[in-house]
Amino acid sequence: MNNLLVLPIVIPFVTGIILILLWKHRTLQRLLSVAGAVALLITGFVLLADVWANGIQVIQIGDWPAPFGITLVADLLTCIMVILGGLMVVSVSIYSLTNIDPERESFGYHPLLQILMMGISGSFMTGDLFNLYVWFEVMLISSFVLLALGGERDQLEGGIKYVILNLMSSGIFLAAVGTIYALEGTVNMADLAVQIRESSQPGIIQALAMMFLVAFGIKAAIFPLYFWLPSSYHTPPAAVSAIFAGLLTKVGVYTLIRVFTLMFVRDVAFTHNLILILAGFTMVSGVLGAATQNEFRRILSFHIISQIGYMIMGLGLYTPLALAGSVFYITHHIVVKTNLFLVSGVVHHLRGTYQLKKLGGIYQIYPMLGILFLIPAFSLAGVPPLSGFWAKFALIRAGLEIEQYWIVVAALAVSLMTLFSMTKIWAEVFWKADPIADSAAQENPSLVTIPYLILPIAGLALVTMIIGLLSEPFFVLALQAAEQLMNPMEYIQAVNPVVEGAL
Amino acid sequence: MEVLLAFVVGGLYAAAFYMLMRRSIVKLILGLGLLGHASNLLIFTIGRVSRGNPPVMAHGEDVLLPPYADPLPQAFILTAIVIGFGVQAFATILVKRAYQTVGTDDFDEMISTDRPA
C-alpha cells in the first residue's frame, strides 16, 4: 500500500479543476499550469526512486483487495513513462505560453492539457483493464478537444478522422474487455496473467489477443492502422502537435508492451512474430510516407509512425535486451520527437509557414536554432553519440542475437532513410537561400525575444545529449525495466500476494 | 434468449461498420452510436443473461448463494454508456462544425489534410 501512486493522477486532476475554476484569470492559469506540470515531473522522480529501492509498488484503491478492486501498479516502466510524461508537459506548458493564442487559452486550453495528462498518467498506472479503458477515454476526449480547439478547416477535417478511428478502436477494446471478463471472470491484469496461462481455451484467448492488438495498434499507429495520424497531427498549433507526437501514440505502445509481456505470452511464436512483421512494415511504410511529403510537420508525423515500428520491434523480438532496447527507444523518442515539433513551431512563429518550399535561410539568421534542430534530428536518425544511436544499437544487436536478419536490415535501411528526411528538412528550411526575394525587408526578431519557445527546446536538446553521452545509467534502468517485464511473477505477486510459485 | 441477443449483436456490428464505411459524415455518427450499442449488448449477453436472480443476500444469509446475476458486466456497461454519451455529443458537434466550415458532408471531399501539400 503506497499512497504515492495516486499522485500522478491526482496532481493533473486537481490542477485541471483549479484551472477551470480560474477560467477568467489568464495569468494565474498560465502560472498554475506550469506549476502543475513541474509537480508531476517531480512526482515521477520520487516514484522512480521508490520503485528502484523497494521493488514494484501497488495500491488497492478503497482497500478492496485484488482482484476485486481497482489496482494501481508502478513498476520501472511505469515510472519511466510518468517521468517522460512530466518532462513533456513541463516543456509544452512553458512553450504554450507563447505558442498558444489568447483565444485558445480563453476556451480552456490549459485545463484540457492537464486533464489530458491525467488520462495519460492513469493509463500508465492502472493495473486493471476496464480502468485502462476509462483512462483511454479521458485521454481521448481531451485530445479530441485540444485537436479541434480553434476550429480551423484543417483541424476539423483532421479531427474527424482522428475521432472516428480512435473511437472505433475504443469500441473494439471495450468488446475485448467484456469478452475477457466473461471468459476469466476478472479484469485485473495481474490476475488475468495467471488465469490466461492456465486457461483451457487457448483459441479464444488468441482471438482476444488479436482484438487487443488491433485496438492498441490503432492507438499506437502501427501498420496498417495508422491513417488517422498523418492526416491530423499537423493541423493543431505546434504545442498541441508536440505533446500528441510525444505521448499519445506511446501510450498505445506502452499498453501493447504491457499486455503482450504480462498476459498474452502463451503462443509467442505466433503473436510476437506477427508483431515483429508489423513492426517491419510500420517502419518502412512510415519512412516512405515521409519521403513524399514537403511540409515540416507532415514529414515529422510520418516519422512518428516509422519510429513506432522500432519500439514494437523490441516487443516482437521478445528478449530482455530487445525489450530494454524498446524502453530506451521510447525514452529517446519521446524527448526527440516532441523537440522536433517544438522547433517546427518556432520556424512557423518566425516565418508563418510550414511549407518547405517557402522556407529557407534560417541558419544564416538563426545559427543557434539550426543547431537546436540538428541535435534532435541527428538523434532521430541515430547518429552517434546521440541518444537514438544507442537505442537502435541495442535493438539491432538484439535482432542479430536471435538471428532475425530481415528486421535488422529493415531497421538499418529505415535509419538511413530517416537521415535523408532530416537532411531534406535541414537543406530546405535552414540551408538554402531564402526564397522570398526581398528577405532583407523581413522582420527577424532575435531569439532572445521568444524565451518561452527557445527554453524548452534547449532543455530537451540537453536531455537528448545527456541520454546519448551518459547512456550507461539509462541503459541499466532500461535493462532492469525489461527484466521486470520478462519475469511477470514479481508484478503478479506485488498485486496479489496470495499467488505462489513460478509460472 | 442468448441466441436472439447474439443475432442482435451481430446485426448491430454489421450495421455499425456499414454506416462507418459510408461517405456521409452524418452516417459516421450513426455508425459510432451503433458500434457503442453493439459493444454494450455484447458485454451484457456474454456476461450470462439470467432472469429473476438479483445478487442480493436473503435475510439471515451470510454468503450469496448461486444462481445469481453477475452485476459487474452491468456496471461496465453503465460506465461505457456514460462515456459513449459524452463522446457522441462531442462527435456530433464536431461533424456539424466540420460541415459548416468545409461546406460538404461528403467524406471524399475532406482530403486537404491527406494530400501532400
mmCIF file of N, CA and C in Angstrom, chain A residues 72 130 133 232 280 308 325 366 390 428 440 449 453 460 469:
data_model
loop_
_atom_site.group_PDB
_atom_site.id
_atom_site.type_symbol
_atom_site.label_atom_id
_atom_site.label_comp_id
_atom_site.label_asym_id
_atom_site.label_seq_id
_atom_site.Cartn_x
_atom_site.Cartn_y
_atom_site.Cartn_z
ATOM 1 N N LEU A 72 -3.705 0.161 -8.695
ATOM 2 C CA LEU A 72 -2.707 0.942 -9.412
ATOM 3 C C LEU A 72 -1.357 0.297 -9.143
ATOM 4 N N PHE A 130 -10.413 -2.686 -17.379
ATOM 5 C CA PHE A 130 -11.548 -1.804 -17.616
ATOM 6 C C PHE A 130 -11.205 -0.376 -17.214
ATOM 7 N N TYR A 133 -9.531 1.237 -19.963
ATOM 8 C CA TYR A 133 -10.472 1.755 -20.959
ATOM 9 C C TYR A 133 -10.954 3.147 -20.561
ATOM 10 N N SER A 232 -3.990 14.106 -39.183
ATOM 11 C CA SER A 232 -4.459 15.028 -38.147
ATOM 12 C C SER A 232 -3.335 15.718 -37.370
ATOM 13 N N GLY A 280 8.164 -4.295 -38.884
ATOM 14 C CA GLY A 280 8.920 -4.059 -40.119
ATOM 15 C C GLY A 280 8.129 -3.202 -41.089
ATOM 16 N N ILE A 308 7.565 4.197 -34.352
ATOM 17 C CA ILE A 308 6.748 3.241 -33.597
ATOM 18 C C ILE A 308 7.176 1.823 -33.978
ATOM 19 N N GLY A 325 15.911 -2.394 -25.255
ATOM 20 C CA GLY A 325 16.048 -1.508 -26.410
ATOM 21 C C GLY A 325 14.769 -0.724 -26.653
ATOM 22 N N TYR A 366 19.587 32.574 -37.912
ATOM 23 C CA TYR A 366 19.483 31.993 -36.564
ATOM 24 C C TYR A 366 20.347 30.741 -36.454
ATOM 25 N N TRP A 390 22.205 4.775 -29.552
ATOM 26 C CA TRP A 390 22.255 3.684 -28.571
ATOM 27 C C TRP A 390 20.966 2.876 -28.591
ATOM 28 N N GLU A 428 16.281 22.333 -46.855
ATOM 29 C CA GLU A 428 15.219 23.211 -47.347
ATOM 30 C C GLU A 428 14.944 24.366 -46.392
ATOM 31 N N ALA A 440 15.547 40.977 -46.975
ATOM 32 C CA ALA A 440 16.067 41.994 -46.061
ATOM 33 C C ALA A 440 14.926 42.747 -45.388
ATOM 34 N N THR A 449 13.955 37.265 -27.762
ATOM 35 C CA THR A 449 12.622 37.822 -27.532
ATOM 36 C C THR A 449 11.557 36.741 -27.375
ATOM 37 N N LEU A 453 9.666 29.940 -26.071
ATOM 38 C CA LEU A 453 9.751 28.956 -27.147
ATOM 39 C C LEU A 453 11.111 28.275 -27.154
ATOM 40 N N LEU A 460 15.263 20.240 -23.820
ATOM 41 C CA LEU A 460 15.092 18.884 -24.339
ATOM 42 C C LEU A 460 16.319 18.454 -25.149
ATOM 43 N N LEU A 469 25.317 10.867 -24.271
ATOM 44 C CA LEU A 469 26.710 10.855 -23.817
ATOM 45 C C LEU A 469 26.891 10.064 -22.534
#
